[in-house]
Short mmCIF file of C-alpha atoms in Angstrom, two decimals:
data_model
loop_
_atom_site.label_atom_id
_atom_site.label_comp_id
_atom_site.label_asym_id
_atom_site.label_seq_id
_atom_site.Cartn_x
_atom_site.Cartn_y
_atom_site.Cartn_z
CA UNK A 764 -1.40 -18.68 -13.27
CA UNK A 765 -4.38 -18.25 -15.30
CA UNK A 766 -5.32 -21.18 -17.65
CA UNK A 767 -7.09 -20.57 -20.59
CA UNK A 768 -9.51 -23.44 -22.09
CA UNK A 769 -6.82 -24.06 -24.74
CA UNK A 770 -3.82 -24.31 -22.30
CA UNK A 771 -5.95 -27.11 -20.18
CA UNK A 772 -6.65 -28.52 -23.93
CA UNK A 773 -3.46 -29.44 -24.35
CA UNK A 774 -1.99 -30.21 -21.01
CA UNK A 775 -4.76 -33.19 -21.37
CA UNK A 776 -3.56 -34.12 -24.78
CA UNK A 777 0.17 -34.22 -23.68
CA UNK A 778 -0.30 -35.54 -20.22
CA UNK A 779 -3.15 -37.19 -19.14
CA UNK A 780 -3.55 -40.71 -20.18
CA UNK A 781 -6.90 -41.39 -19.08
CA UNK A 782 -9.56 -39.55 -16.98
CA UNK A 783 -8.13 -38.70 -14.10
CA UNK A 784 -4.68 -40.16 -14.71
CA UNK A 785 -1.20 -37.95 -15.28
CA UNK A 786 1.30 -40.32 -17.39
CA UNK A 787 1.92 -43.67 -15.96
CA UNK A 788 1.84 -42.90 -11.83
CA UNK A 789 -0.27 -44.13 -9.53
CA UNK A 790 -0.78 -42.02 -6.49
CA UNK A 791 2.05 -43.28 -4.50
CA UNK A 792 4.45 -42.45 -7.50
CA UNK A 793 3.04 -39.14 -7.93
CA UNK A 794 3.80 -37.73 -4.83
CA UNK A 795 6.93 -39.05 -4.92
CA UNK A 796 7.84 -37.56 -8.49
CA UNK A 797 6.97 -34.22 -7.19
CA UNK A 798 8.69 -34.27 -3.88
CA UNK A 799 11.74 -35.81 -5.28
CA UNK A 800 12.05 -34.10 -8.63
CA UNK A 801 9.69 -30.52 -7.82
CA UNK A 802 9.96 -30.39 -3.77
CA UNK A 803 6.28 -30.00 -4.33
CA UNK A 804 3.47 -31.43 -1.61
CA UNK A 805 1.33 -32.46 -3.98
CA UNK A 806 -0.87 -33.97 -1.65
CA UNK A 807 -1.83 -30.92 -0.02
CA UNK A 808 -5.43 -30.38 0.62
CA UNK A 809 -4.61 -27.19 -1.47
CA UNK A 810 -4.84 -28.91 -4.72
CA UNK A 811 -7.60 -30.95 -4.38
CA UNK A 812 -10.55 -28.15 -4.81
CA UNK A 813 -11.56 -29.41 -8.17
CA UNK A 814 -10.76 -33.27 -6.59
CA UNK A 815 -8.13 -35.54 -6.22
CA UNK A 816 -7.86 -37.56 -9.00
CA UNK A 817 -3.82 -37.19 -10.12
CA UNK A 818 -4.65 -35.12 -13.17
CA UNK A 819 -7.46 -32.86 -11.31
CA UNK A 820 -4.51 -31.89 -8.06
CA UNK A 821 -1.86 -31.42 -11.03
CA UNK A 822 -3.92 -29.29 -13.02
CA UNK A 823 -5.46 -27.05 -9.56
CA UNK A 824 -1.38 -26.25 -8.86
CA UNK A 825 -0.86 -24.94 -12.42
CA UNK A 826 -3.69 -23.00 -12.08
CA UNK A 827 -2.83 -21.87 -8.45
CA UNK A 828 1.08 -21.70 -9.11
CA UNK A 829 3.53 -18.62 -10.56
CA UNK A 830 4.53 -18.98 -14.60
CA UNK A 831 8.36 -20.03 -13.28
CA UNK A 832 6.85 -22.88 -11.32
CA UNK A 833 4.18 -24.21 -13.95
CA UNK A 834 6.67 -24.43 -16.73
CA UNK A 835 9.01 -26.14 -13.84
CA UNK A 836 6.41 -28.64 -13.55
CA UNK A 837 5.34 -29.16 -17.20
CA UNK A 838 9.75 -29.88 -17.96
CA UNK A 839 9.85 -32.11 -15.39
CA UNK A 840 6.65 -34.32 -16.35
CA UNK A 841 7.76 -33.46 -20.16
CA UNK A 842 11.22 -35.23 -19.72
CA UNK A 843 10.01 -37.93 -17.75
CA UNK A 844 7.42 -38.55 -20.40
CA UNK A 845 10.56 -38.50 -22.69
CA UNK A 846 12.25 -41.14 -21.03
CA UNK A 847 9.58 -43.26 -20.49
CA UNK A 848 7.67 -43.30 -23.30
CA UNK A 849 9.35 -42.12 -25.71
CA UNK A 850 7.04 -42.92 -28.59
CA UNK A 851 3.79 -41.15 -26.87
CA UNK A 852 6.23 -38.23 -26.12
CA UNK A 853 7.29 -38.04 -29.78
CA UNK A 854 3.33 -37.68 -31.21
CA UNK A 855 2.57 -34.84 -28.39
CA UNK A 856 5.65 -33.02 -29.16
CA UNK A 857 4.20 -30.12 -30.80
CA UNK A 858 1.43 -30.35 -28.29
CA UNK A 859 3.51 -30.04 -25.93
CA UNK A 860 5.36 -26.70 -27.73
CA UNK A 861 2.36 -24.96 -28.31
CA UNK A 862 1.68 -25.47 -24.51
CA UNK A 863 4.69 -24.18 -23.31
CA UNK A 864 4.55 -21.48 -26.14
CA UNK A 865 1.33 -20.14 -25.05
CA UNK A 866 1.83 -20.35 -21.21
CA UNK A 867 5.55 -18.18 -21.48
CA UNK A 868 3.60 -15.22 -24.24
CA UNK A 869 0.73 -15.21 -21.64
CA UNK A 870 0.73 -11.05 -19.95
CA UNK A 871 2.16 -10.19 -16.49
CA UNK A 872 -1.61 -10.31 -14.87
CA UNK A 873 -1.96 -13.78 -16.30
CA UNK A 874 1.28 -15.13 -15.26
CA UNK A 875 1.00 -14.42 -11.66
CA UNK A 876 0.25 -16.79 -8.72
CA UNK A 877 1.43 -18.31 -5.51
CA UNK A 878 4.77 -20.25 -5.29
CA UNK A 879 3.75 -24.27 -4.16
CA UNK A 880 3.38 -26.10 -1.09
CA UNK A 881 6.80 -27.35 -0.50
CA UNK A 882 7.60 -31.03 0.64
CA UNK A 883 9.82 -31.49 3.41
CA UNK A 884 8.73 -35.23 4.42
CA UNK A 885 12.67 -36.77 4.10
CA UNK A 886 13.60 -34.34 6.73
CA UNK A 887 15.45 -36.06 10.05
CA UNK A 888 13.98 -33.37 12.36
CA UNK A 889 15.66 -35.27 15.17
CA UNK A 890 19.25 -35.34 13.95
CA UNK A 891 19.32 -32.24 13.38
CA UNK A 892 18.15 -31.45 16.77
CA UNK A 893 20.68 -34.02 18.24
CA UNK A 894 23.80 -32.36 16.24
CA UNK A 895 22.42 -29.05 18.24
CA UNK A 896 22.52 -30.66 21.51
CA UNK A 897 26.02 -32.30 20.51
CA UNK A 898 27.56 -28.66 19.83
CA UNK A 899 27.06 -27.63 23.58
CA UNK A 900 29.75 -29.35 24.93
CA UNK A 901 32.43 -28.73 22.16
CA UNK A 902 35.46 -26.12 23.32
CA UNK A 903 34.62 -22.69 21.81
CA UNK A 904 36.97 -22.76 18.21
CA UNK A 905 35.82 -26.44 17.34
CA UNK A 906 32.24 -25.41 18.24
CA UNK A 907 32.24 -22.26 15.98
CA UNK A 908 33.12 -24.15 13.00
CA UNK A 909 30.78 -26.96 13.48
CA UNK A 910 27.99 -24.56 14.15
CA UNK A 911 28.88 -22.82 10.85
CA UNK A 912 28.85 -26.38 9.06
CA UNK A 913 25.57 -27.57 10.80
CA UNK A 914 23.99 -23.65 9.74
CA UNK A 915 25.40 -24.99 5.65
CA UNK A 916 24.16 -28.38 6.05
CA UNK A 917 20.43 -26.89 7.61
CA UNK A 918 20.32 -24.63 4.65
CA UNK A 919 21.03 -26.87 2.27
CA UNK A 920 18.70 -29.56 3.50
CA UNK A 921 15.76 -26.67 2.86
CA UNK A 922 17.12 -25.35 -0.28
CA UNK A 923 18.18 -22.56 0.59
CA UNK A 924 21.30 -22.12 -1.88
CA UNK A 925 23.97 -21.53 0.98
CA UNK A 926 27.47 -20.22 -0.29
CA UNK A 927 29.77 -20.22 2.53
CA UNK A 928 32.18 -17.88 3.68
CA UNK A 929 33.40 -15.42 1.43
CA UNK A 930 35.86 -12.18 1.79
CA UNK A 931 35.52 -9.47 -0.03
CA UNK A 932 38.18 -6.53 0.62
CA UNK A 933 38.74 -5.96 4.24
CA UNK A 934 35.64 -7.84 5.47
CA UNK A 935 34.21 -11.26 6.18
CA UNK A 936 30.55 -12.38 5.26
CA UNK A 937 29.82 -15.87 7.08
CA UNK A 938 27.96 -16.43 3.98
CA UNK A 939 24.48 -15.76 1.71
CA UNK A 940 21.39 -17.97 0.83
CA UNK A 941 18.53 -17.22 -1.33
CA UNK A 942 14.63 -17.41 0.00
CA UNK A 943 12.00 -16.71 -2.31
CA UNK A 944 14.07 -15.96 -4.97
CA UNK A 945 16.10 -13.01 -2.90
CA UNK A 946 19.39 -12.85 -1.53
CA UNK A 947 20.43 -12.41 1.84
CA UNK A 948 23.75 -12.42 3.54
CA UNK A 949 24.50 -14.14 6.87
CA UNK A 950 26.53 -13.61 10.14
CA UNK A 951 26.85 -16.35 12.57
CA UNK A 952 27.90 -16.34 16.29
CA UNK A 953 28.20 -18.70 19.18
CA UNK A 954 29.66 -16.70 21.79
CA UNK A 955 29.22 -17.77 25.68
CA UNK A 956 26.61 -13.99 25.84
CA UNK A 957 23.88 -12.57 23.93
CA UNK A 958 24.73 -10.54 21.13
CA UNK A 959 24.84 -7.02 21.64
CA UNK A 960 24.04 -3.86 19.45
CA UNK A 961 27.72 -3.44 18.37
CA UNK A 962 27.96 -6.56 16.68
CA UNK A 963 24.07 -5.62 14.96
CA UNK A 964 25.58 -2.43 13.49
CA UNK A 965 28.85 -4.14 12.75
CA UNK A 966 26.63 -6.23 9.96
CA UNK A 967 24.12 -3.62 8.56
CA UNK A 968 27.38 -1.42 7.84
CA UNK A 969 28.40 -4.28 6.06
CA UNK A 970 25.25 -4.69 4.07
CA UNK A 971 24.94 -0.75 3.40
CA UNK A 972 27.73 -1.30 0.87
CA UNK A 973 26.31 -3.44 -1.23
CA UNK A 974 22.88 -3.13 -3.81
CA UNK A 975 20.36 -1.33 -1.69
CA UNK A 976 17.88 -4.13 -2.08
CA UNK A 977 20.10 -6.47 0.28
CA UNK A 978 18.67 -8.15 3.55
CA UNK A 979 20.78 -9.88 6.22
CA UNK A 980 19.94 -12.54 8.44
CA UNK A 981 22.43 -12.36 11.71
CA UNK A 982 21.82 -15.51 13.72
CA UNK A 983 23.15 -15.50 17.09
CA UNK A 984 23.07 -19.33 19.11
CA UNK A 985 22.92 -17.17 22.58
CA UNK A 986 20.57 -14.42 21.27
CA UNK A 987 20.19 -11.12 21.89
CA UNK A 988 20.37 -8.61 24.69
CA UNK A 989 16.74 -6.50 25.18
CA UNK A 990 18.86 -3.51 25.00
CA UNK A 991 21.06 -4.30 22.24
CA UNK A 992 17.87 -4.22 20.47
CA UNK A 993 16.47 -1.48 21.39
CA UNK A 994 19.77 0.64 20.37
CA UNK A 995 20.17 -1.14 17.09
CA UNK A 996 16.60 -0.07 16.45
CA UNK A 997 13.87 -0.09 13.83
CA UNK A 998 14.02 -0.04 10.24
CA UNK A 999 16.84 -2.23 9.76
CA UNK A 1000 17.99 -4.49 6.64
CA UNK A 1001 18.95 -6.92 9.49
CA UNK A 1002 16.87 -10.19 10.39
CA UNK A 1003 17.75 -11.48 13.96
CA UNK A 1004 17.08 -15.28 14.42
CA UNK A 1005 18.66 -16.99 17.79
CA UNK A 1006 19.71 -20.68 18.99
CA UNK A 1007 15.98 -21.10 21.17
CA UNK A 1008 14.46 -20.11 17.79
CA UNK A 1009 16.06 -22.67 15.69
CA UNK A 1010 15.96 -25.04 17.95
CA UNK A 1011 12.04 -24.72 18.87
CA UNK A 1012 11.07 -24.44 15.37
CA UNK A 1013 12.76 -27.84 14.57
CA UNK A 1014 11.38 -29.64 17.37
CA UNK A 1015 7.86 -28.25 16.18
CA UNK A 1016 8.20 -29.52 12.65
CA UNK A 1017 8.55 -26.28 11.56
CA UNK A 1018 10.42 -25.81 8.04
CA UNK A 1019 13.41 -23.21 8.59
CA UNK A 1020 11.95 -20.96 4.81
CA UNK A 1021 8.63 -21.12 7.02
CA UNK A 1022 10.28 -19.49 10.36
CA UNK A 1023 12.43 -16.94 7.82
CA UNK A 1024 9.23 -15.93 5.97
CA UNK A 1025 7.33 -14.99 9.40
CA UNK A 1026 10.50 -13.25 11.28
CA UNK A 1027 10.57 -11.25 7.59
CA UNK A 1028 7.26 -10.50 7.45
CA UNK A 1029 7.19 -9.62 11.31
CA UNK A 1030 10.21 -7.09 10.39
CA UNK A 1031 8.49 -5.87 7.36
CA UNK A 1032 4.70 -5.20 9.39
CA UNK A 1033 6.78 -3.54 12.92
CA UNK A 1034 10.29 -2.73 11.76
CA UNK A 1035 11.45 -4.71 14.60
CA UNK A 1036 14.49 -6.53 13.80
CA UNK A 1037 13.52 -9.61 16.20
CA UNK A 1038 10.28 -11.64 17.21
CA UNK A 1039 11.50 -14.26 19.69
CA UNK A 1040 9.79 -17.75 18.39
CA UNK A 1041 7.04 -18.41 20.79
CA UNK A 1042 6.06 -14.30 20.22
CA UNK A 1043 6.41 -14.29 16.61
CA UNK A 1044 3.99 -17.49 16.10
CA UNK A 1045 1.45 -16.59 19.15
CA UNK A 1046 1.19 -13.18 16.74
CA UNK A 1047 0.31 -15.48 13.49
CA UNK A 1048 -2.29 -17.45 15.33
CA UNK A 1049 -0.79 -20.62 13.89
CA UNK A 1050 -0.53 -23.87 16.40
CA UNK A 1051 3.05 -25.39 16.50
CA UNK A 1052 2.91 -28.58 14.57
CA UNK A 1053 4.30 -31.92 15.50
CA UNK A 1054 7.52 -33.44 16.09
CA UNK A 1055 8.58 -35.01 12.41
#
């Protein structure tokens, strides 16, 4: 959002202790603080433009960063400042008010930016990949409930805000998560063939009846036929993700809210309801990372 000379005023009164220095972190403590407490990266060559002193990166994400996720940032630093020096914290205190004060007054135009760089370094990239591999050889019941738990436990680990399966009168609804602050139901199969358009239109009539700003994510572990595709057609509320994309964007590295946001955007740019993984990423010019 956009900082005035004031707001950057007082963020240095409340929270830099010397030149260059946020609180009492060093640079190791830092980035843990923010990954830990903000799942914010905020080592990212992003906020170092104006350098990368603690206080310089901190104060280049407020100023890149959305109002929701500055004043996220200024609580969290605010209550560990709180607990940890409780004094200090007590003589900025109005500081600190008149900060927050001015930041959640400032206009519409001023309060807009980018959400962060998220932090996904804890990840175990290759356990997740091994529970995959593991669900292959389980009978078909067993193996539709543990890919349902492994889907839970995937979204959770990328907070995502699962809910698991719900029933709401005469229907079933495998379950919703939230990305970038919308909702979006989700249908899951495993079946031993590629999902066809039946089961497609089976879940958009299930989305048409509820608010008309609701998306769906249908993932599907075989994936889906070419012509099943072509008869569900364009224009769809429907996101189609399959087993080979999961499963390749994982072994590149590759966050599951990053693979989401590019199969939405695809949908949103073509109408198509599916961009198979190596397609969707060869389209975003973007080289597959590394194995985490």
């Amino acid at each position: 959002m956009k900082l005035k000379m004031q707001d950057l005023r007082l963020f240095n009164l409340v929270f830099e202790s010397d030149p260059g220095w946020i609180l009492d972190f060093s640079n190791r403590t830092l980035s843990a603080f923010f990954e830990e407490e903000l799942n914010i990266d905020i080592d990212d060559e992003r906020y170092q433009e104006e350098g990368t002193s603690k206080a310089k990166r901190v104060r280049c994400l407020l100023k890149q960063a959305d109002r929701e996720t500055a004043l996220r940032v200024l609580g969290a630093l605010w209550q560990y400042k709180t607990e940890s020096m409780p004094e200090q914290a007590e003589q900025s205190r109005n500081d600190y008010l008149a900060l927050i004060s001015r930041l959640e007054n400032a206009d519409t135009d001023e309060a807009k930016g980018v959400k962060p760089i998220q932090a996904w370094h804890g990840v175990d990239w290759p356990s997740l990949i091994a529970e995959m591999n593991e669900m292959k050889s389980l009978p078909p019941h067993p193996r539709g409930f543990r890919f349902e738990a492994w889907l839970a436990e995937l979204f959770s680990i990328f907070k995502l805000a699962p809910r698991s399966a719900f029933r709401n009168t005469g229907e079933q609804i495998d379950g919703s998560f939230r990305l970038n602050d919308e909702f979006y139901l989700m249908e899951a199969k495993w079946h031993q063939k590629r999902t066809s358009a039946a089961d497609l239109h089976v879940f958009e009539g299930k989305l048409s009846t509820k608010a008309t700003w609701t998306r769906g994510v249908f993932i599907s572990w075989m994936g889906f036929t070419p012509e099943g595709l072509t008869a569900f057609g364009k224009g769809k509320r429907v996101i189609c993700v399959s087993g080979y994309d999961l499963y390749h964007s994982l072994s590149h590295g590759i966050p599951l809210p990053d693979l989401l946001d590019a199969k939405t955007r695809h949908a949103a740019e073509t109408g198509e309801p599916y961009a198979e993984f190596d397609r969707l990423y060869a389209l975003k010019n973007k080289q597959f990372g590394t194995l985490k």
